[in-house]
mmCIF file of C-alpha atoms in Angstrom:
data_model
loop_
_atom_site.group_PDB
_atom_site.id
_atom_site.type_symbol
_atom_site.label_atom_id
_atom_site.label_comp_id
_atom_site.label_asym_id
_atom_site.label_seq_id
_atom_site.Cartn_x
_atom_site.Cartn_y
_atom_site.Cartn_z
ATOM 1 C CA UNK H 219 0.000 0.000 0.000
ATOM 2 C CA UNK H 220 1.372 3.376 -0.774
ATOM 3 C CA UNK H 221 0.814 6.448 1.026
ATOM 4 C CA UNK H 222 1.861 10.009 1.519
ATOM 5 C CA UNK H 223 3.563 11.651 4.840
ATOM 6 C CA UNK H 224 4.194 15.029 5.410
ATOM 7 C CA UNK H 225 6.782 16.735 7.826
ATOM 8 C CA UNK H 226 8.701 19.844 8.177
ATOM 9 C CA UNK H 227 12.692 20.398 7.348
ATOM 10 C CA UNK H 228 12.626 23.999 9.146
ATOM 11 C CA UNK H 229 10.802 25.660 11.865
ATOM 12 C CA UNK H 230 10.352 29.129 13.232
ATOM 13 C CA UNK H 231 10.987 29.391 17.067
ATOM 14 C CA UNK H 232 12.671 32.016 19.489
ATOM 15 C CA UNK H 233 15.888 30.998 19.116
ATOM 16 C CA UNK H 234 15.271 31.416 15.176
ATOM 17 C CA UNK H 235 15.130 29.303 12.511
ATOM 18 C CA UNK H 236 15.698 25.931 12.918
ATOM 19 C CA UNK H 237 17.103 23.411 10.385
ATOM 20 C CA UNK H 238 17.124 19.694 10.106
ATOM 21 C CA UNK H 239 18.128 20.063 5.619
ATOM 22 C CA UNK H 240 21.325 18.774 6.243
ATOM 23 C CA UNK H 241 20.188 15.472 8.545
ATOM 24 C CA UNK H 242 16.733 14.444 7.106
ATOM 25 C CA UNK H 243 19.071 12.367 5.289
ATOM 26 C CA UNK H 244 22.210 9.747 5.085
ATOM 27 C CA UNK H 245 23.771 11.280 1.599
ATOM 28 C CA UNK H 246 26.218 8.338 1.650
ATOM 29 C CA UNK H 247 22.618 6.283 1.273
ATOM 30 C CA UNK H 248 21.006 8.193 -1.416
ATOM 31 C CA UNK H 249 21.006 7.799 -5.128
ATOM 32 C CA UNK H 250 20.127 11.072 -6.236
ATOM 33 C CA UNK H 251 19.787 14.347 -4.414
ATOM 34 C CA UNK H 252 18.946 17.031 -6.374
ATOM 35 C CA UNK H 253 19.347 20.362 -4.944
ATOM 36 C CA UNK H 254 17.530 23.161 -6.266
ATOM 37 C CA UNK H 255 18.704 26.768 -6.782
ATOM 38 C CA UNK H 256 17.178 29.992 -7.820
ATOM 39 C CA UNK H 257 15.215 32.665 -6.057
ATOM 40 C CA UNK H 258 11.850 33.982 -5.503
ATOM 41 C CA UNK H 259 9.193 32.791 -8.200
ATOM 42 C CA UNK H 260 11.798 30.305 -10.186
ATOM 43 C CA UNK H 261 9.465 27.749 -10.168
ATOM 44 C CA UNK H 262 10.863 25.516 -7.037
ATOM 45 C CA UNK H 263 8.233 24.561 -5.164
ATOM 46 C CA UNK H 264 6.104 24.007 -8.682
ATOM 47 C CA UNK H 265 9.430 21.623 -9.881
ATOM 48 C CA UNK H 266 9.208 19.244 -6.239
ATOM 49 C CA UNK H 267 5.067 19.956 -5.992
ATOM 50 C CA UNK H 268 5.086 17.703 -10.204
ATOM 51 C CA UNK H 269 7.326 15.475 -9.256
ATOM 52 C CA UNK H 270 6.070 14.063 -6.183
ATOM 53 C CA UNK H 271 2.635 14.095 -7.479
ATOM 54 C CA UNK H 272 3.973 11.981 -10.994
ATOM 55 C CA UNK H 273 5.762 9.691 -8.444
ATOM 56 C CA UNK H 274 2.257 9.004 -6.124
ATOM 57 C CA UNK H 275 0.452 7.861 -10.029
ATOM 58 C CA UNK H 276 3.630 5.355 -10.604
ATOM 59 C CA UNK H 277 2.970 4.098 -7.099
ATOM 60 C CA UNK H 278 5.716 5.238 -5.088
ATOM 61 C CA UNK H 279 5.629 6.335 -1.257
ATOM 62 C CA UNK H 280 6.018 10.125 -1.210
ATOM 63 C CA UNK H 281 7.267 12.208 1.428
ATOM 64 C CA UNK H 282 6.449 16.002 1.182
ATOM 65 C CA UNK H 283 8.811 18.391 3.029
ATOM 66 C CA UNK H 284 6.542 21.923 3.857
ATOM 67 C CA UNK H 285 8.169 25.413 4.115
ATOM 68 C CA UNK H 286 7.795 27.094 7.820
ATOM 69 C CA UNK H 287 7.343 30.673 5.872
ATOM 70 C CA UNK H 288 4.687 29.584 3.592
ATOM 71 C CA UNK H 289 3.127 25.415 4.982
ATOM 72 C CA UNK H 290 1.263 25.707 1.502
ATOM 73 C CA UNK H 291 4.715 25.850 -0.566
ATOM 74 C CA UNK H 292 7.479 22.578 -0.847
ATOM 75 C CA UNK H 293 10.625 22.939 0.615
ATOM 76 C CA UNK H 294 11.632 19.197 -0.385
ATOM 77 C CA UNK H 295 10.052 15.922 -1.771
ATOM 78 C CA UNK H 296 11.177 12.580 -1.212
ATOM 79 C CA UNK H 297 11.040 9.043 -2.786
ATOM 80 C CA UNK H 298 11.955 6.995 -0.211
ATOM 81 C CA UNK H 299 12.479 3.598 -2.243
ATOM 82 C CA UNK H 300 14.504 5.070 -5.122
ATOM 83 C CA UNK H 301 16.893 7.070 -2.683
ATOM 84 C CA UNK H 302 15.843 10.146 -4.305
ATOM 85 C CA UNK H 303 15.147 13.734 -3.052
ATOM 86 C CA UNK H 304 14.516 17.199 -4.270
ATOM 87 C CA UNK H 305 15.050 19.689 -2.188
ATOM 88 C CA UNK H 306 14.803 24.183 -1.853
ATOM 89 C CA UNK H 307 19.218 24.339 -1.324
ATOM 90 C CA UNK H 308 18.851 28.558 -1.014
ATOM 91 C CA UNK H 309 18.902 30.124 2.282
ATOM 92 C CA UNK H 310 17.479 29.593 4.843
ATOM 93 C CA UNK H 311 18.463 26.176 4.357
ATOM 94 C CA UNK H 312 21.792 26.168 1.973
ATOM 95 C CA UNK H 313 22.608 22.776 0.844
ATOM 96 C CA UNK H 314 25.352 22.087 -1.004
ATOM 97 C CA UNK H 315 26.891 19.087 -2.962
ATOM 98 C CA UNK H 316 28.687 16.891 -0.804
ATOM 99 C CA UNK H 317 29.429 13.685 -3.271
ATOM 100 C CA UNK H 318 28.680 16.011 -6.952
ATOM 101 C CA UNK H 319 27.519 14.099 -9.381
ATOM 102 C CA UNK H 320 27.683 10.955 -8.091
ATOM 103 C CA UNK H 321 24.900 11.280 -5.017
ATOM 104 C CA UNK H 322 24.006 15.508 -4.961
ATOM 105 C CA UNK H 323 23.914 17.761 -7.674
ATOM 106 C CA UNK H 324 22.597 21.362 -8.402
ATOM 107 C CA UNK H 325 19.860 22.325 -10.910
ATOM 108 C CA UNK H 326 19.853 26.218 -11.583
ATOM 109 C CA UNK H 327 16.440 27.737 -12.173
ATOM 110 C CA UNK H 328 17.573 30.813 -11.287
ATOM 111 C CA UNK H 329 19.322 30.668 -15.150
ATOM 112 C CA UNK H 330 15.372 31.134 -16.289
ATOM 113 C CA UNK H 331 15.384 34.801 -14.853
ATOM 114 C CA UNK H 332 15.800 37.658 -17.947
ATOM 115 C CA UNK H 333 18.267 38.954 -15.702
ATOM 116 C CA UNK H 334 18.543 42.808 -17.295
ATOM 117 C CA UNK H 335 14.807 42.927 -16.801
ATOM 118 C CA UNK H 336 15.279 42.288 -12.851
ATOM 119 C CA UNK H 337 17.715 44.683 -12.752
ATOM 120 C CA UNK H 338 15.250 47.251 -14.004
ATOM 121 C CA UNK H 339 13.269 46.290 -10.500
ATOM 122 C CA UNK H 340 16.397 46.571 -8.562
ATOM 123 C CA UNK H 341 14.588 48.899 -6.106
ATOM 124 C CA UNK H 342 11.596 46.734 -5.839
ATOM 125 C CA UNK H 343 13.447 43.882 -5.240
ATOM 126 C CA UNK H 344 15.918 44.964 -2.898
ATOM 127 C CA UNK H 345 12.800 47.126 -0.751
ATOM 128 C CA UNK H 346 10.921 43.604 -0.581
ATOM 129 C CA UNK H 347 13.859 41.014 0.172
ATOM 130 C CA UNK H 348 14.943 44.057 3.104
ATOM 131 C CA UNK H 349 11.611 44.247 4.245
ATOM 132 C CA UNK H 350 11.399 40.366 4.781
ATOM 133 C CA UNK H 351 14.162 39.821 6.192
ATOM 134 C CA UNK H 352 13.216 42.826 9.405
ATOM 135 C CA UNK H 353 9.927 41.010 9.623
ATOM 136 C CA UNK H 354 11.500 37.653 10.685
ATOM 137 C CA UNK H 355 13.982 39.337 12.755
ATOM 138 C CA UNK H 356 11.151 40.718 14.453
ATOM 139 C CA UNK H 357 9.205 37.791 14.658
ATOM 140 C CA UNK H 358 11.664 35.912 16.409
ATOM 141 C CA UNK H 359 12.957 38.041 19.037
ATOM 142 C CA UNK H 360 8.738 38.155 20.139
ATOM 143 C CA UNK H 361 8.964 34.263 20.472
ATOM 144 C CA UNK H 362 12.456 34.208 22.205
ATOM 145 C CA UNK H 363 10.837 36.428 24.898
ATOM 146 C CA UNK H 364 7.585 33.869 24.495
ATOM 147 C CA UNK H 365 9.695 31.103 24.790
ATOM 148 C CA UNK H 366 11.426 32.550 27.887
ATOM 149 C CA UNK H 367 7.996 33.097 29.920
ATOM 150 C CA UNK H 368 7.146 29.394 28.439
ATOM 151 C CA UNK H 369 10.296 28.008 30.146
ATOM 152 C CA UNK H 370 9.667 30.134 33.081
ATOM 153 C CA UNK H 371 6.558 28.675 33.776
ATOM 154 C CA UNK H 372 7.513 25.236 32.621
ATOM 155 C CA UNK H 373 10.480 24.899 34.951
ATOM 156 C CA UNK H 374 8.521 26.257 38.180
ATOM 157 C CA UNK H 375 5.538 23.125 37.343
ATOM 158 C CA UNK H 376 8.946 20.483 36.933
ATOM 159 C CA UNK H 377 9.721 21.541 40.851
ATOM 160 C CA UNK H 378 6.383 19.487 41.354
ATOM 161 C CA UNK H 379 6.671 16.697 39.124
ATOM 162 C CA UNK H 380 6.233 13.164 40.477
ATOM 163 C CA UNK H 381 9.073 12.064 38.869
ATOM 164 C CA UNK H 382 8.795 8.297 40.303
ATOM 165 C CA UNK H 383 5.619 7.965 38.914
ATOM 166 C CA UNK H 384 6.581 9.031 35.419
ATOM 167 C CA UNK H 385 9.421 6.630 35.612
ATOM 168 C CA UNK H 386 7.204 3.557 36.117
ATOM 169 C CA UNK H 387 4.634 5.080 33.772
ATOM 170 C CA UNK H 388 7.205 5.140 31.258
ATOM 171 C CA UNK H 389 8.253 1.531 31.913
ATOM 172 C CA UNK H 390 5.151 0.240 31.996
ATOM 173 C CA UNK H 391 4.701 1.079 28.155
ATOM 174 C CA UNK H 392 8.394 -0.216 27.509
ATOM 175 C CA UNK H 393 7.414 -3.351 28.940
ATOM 176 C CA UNK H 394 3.977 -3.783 27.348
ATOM 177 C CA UNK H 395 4.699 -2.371 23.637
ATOM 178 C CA UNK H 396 8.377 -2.428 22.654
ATOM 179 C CA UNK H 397 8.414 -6.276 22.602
ATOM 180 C CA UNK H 398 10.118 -8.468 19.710
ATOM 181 C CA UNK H 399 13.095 -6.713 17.481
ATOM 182 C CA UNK H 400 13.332 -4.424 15.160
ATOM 183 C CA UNK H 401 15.144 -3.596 11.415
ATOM 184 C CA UNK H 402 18.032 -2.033 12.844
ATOM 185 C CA UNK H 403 17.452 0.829 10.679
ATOM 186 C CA UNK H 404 18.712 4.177 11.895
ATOM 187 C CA UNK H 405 16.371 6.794 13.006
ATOM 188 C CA UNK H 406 15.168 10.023 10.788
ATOM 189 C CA UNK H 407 14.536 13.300 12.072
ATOM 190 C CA UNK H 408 11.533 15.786 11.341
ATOM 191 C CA UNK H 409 9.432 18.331 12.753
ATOM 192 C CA UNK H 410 5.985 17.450 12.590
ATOM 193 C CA UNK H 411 4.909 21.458 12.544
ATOM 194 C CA UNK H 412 5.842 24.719 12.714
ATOM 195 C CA UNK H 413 4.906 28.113 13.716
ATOM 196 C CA UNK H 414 4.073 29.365 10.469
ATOM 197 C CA UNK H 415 2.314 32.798 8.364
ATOM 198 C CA UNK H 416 -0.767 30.582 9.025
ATOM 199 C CA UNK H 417 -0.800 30.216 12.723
ATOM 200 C CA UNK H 418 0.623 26.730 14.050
ATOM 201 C CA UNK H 419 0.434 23.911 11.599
ATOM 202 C CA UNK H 420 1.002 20.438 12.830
ATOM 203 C CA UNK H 421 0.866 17.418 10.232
ATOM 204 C CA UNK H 422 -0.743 15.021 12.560
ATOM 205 C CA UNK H 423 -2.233 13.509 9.913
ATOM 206 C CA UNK H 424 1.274 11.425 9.238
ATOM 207 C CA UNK H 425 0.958 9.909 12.587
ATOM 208 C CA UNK H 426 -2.201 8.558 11.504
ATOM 209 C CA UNK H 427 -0.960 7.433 8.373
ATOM 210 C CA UNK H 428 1.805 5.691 9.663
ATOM 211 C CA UNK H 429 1.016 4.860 13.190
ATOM 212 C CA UNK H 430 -2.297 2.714 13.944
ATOM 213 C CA UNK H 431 -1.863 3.095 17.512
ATOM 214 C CA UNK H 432 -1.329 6.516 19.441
ATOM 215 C CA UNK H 433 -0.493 7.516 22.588
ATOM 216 C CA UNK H 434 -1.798 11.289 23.442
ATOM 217 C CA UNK H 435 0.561 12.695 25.830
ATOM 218 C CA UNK H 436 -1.580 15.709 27.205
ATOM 219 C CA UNK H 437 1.379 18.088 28.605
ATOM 220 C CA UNK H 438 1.210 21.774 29.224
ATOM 221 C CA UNK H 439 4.200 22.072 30.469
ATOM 222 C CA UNK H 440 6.993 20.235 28.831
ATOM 223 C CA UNK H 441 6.914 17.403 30.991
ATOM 224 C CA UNK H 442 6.830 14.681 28.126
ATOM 225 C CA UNK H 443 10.376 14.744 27.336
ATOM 226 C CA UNK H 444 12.010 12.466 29.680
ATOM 227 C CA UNK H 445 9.196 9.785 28.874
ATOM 228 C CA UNK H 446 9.945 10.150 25.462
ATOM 229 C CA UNK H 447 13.903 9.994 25.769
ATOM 230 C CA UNK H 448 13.674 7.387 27.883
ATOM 231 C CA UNK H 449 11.555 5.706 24.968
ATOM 232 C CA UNK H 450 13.188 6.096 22.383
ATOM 233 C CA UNK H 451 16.236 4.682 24.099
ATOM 234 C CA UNK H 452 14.670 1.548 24.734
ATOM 235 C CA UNK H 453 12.930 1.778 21.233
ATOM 236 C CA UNK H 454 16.875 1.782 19.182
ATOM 237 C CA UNK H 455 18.167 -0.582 22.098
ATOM 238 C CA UNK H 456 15.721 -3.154 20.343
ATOM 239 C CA UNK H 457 16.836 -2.172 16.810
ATOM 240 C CA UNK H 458 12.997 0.127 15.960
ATOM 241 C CA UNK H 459 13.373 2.685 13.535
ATOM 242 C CA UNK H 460 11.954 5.803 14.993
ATOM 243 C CA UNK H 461 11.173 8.833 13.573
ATOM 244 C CA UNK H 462 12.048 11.334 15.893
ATOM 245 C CA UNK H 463 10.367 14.955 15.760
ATOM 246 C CA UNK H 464 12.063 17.307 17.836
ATOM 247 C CA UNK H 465 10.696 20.935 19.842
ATOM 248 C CA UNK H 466 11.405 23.179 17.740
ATOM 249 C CA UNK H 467 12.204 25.722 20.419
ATOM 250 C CA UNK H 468 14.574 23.106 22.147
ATOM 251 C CA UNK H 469 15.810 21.193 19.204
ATOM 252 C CA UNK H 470 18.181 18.587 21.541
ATOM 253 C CA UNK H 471 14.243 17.462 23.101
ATOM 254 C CA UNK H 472 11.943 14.675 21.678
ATOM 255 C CA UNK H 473 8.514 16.235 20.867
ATOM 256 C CA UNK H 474 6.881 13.490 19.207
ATOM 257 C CA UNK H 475 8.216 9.867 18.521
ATOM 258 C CA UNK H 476 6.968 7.806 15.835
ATOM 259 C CA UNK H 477 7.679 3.488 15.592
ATOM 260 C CA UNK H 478 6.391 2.862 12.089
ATOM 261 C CA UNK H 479 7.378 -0.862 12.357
ATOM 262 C CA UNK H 480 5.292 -1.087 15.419
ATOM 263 C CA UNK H 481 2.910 1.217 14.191
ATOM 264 C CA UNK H 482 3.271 2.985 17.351
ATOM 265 C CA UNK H 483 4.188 6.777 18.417
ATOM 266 C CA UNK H 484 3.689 9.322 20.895
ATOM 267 C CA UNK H 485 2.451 12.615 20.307
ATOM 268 C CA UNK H 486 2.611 15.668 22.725
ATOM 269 C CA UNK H 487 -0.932 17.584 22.714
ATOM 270 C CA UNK H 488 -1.245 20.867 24.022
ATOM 271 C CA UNK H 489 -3.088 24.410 23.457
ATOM 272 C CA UNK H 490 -1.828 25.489 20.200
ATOM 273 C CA UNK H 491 -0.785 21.659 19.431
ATOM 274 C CA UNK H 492 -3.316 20.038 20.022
ATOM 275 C CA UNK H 493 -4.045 16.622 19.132
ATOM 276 C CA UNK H 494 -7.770 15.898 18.451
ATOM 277 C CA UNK H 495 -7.496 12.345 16.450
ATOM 278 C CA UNK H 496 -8.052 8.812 17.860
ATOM 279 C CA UNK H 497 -6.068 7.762 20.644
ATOM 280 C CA UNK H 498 -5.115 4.343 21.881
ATOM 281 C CA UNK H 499 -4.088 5.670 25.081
ATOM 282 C CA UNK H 500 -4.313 9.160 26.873
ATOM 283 C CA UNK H 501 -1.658 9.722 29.865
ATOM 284 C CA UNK H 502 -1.905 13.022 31.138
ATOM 285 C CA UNK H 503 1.121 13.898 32.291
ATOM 286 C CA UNK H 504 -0.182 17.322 33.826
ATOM 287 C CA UNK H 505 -1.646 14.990 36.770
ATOM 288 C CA UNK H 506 1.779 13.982 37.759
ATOM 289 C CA UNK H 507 2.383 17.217 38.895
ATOM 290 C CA UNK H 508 1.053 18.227 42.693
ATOM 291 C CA UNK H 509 -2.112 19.589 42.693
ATOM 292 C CA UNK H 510 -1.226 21.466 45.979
ATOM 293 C CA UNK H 511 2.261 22.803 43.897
ATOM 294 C CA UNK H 512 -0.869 23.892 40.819
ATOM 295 C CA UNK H 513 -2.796 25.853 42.819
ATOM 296 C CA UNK H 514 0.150 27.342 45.216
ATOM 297 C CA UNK H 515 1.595 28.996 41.706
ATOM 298 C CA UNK H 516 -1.503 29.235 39.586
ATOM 299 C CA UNK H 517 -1.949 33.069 39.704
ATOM 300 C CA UNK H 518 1.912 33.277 38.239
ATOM 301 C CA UNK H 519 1.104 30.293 35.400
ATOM 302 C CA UNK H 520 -1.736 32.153 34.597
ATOM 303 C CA UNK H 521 0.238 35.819 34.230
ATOM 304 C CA UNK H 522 3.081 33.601 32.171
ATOM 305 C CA UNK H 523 0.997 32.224 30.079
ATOM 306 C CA UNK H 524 -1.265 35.092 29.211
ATOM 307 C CA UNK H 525 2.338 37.142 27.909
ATOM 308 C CA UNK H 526 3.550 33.970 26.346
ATOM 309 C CA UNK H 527 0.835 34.297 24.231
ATOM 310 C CA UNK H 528 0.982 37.790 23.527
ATOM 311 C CA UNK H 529 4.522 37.767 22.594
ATOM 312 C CA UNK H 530 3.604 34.815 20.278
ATOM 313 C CA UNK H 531 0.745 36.654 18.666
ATOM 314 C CA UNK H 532 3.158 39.606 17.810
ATOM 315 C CA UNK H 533 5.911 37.121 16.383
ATOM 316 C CA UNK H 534 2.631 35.573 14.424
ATOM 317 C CA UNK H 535 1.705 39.127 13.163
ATOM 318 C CA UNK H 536 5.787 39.749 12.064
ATOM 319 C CA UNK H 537 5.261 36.177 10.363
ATOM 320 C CA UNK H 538 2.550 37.533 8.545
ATOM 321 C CA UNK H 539 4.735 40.746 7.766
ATOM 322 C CA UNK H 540 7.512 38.457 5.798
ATOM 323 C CA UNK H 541 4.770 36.228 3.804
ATOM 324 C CA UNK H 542 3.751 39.042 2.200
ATOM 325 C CA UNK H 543 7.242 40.740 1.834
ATOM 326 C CA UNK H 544 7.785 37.344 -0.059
ATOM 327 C CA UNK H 545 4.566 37.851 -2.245
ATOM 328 C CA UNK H 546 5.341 41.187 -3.593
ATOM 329 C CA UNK H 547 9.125 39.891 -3.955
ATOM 330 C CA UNK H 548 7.642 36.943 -6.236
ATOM 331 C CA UNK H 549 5.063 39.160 -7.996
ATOM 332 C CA UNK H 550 8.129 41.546 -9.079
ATOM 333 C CA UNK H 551 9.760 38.173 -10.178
ATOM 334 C CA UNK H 552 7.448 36.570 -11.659
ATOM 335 C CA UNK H 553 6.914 38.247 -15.050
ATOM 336 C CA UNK H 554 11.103 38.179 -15.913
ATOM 337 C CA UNK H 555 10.899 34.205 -15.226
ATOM 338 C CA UNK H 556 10.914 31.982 -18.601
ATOM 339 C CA UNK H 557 8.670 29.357 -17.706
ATOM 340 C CA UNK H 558 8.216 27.668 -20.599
ATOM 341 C CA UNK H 559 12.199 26.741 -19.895
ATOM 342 C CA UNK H 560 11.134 25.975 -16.231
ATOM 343 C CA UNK H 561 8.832 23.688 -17.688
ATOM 344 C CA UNK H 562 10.908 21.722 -19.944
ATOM 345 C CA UNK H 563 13.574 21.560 -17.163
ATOM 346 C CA UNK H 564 10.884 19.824 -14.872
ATOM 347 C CA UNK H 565 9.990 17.294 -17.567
ATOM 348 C CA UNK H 566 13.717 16.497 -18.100
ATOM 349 C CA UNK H 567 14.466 15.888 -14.444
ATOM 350 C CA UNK H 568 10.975 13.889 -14.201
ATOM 351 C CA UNK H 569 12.357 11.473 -16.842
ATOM 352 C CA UNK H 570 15.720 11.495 -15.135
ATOM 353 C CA UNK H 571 13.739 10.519 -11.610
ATOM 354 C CA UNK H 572 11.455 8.053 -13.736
ATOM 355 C CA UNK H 573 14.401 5.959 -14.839
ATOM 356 C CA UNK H 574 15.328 4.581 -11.631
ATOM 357 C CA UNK H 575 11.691 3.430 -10.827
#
């Protein structure tokens, strides 16, 4: 049975942008990686957008890689059984060739622009790109001071944690699901969402579509973590692929976990990320903390968490700002682009891709 996932490469957060381009993949285990350069309104996200769709009619298993700036454009596609990717390589997210040729290797759109005609719109262009590029500076020192009333708050609920219970909690569903062994395959990293132009968008859907069983962690706090470590641990001890899908504002921290060959995972669930699918279990993890510890601090949660998310509605509102920087930048583009050369570009790289299958 084939099927489509769909996962994030990059995510905003207050310490920035964050960036999993260059690990979402072994390179010395691909076949063909084609990074794709050229700015604004080349035609990238239109290039990986055909090609994964052409590879879901042959069949395949597709993976589509969303943009944290824009969750309705591509920042990568992937064809898991033919080792092949294409993926955005211009910044944010610069990736360059690593094995040319013979694994990665560039294809220029950006050699479609009528480049004396974008010079004419040097102003325009340089106003817009400026302009973009203040907006996410704004937007992200708003959710670094979010984040810091979020860890505020989060650190003052862990001085209540029953930590003992977690631990056999977390043992208990060691000992009752990871059973047997698994592929020995190693594990791939994704975010599962993203703070985005849109609001937060989380692709829970590809826990459903890959997971039949789900644990919803319900955690305000950031409490889920050391279950989830702890986990996973046990999960590559027995040789499970996982997928892991780090926080985006504390990358080195398990957010969700995902066992496909158990058809298991663990999602977090919280206001703003909240899971509302099936569950096979619910373990709410806020009820590990002391409800006399709760209500001895709850006028100070409450004042954290009503700046948190004021500070995040202002980063949301810069977010906003830079989306549409980018859509005047691509409108001023977008008539000195020869498509019908970005077209025939896309059809030869299609039949390159189409040859391995």
């Amino acid at each position: 049975m084939t099927h489509t996932t769909h996962f994030f490469l990059g995510a905003n957060s207050g310490q920035g942008f964050q960036n999993l381009f260059n690990r979402f993949c072994d390179r010395e285990d691909l076949y063909d990686l084609v990074v794709l350069k050229g700015g604004p309104g080349a035609g990238k996200s239109t290039m990986m957008r055909t090609i994964g769709k052409a590879m879901e009619e042959r069949g395949e298993q597709v993976e589509y890689l969303y943009c944290s700036g824009d969750p309705d454009s591509l920042d990568g596609v992937h064809i898991p059984r033919i080792r092949t990717a294409v993926v955005d390589g211009t910044a944010p997210h610069v990736i360059e060739p690593k094995y040319p040729a013979a694994v990665d290797r560039y294809v220029n759109l950006g050699q479609f622009y009528d480049i004396a005609a974008a010079k004419r719109d040097r102003a325009d262009i340089l106003h817009f790109t400026q302009a973009g590029s203040a907006a996410y500076r704004r937007a992200y020192r708003a959710l670094g001071a979010a984040r810091q009333m979020e860890d505020s708050a989060a650190a003052l609920v862990t001085e209540g944690l029953d930590a003992v219970k977690l631990l056999r909690r977390t043992d208990g569903i060691i000992a009752r699901e990871l059973r047997g062994k698994g592929s020995g395959g190693g594990d791939d990293e994704r975010f599962l969402g993203s703070l985005t132009c849109r609001g937060p968008v989380w692709r829970f859907d590809s826990v459903q579509t890959l997971c039949a069983r789900i644990y919803m962690l319900q955690d305000t706090y950031g409490l889920a973590f050391p279950m989830l470590q702890r986990i996973h641990t046990a999960a590559s001890a027995r040789g499970f692929r996982a997928v892991v899908c780090p926080d985006p504002e504390h990358p080195d921290r398990i957010q969700h976990l995902l066992l496909p060959e158990l058809e298991l995972a663990f999602v977090t669930s919280r206001e703003g990320m909240a899971y509302t699918g099936p569950a096979y279990r619910r373990v709410r993890l806020d009820a590990m903390v002391d409800a006399a510890h709760y209500k001895r601090f709850k006028a100070r949660l409450r004042f954290s968490a009503r700046v948190a998310d004021a500070l995040r509605e202002e980063g949301l509102e810069a977010l906003r700002e830079a989306k549409a920087a980018h859509d005047q930048l691509e409108a001023v583009y977008h008539p000195h682009v020869d498509f019908n050369g970005v077209d025939q570009m896309v059809r030869e790289e299609l039949t390159r891709i189409e040859s391995y299958l």
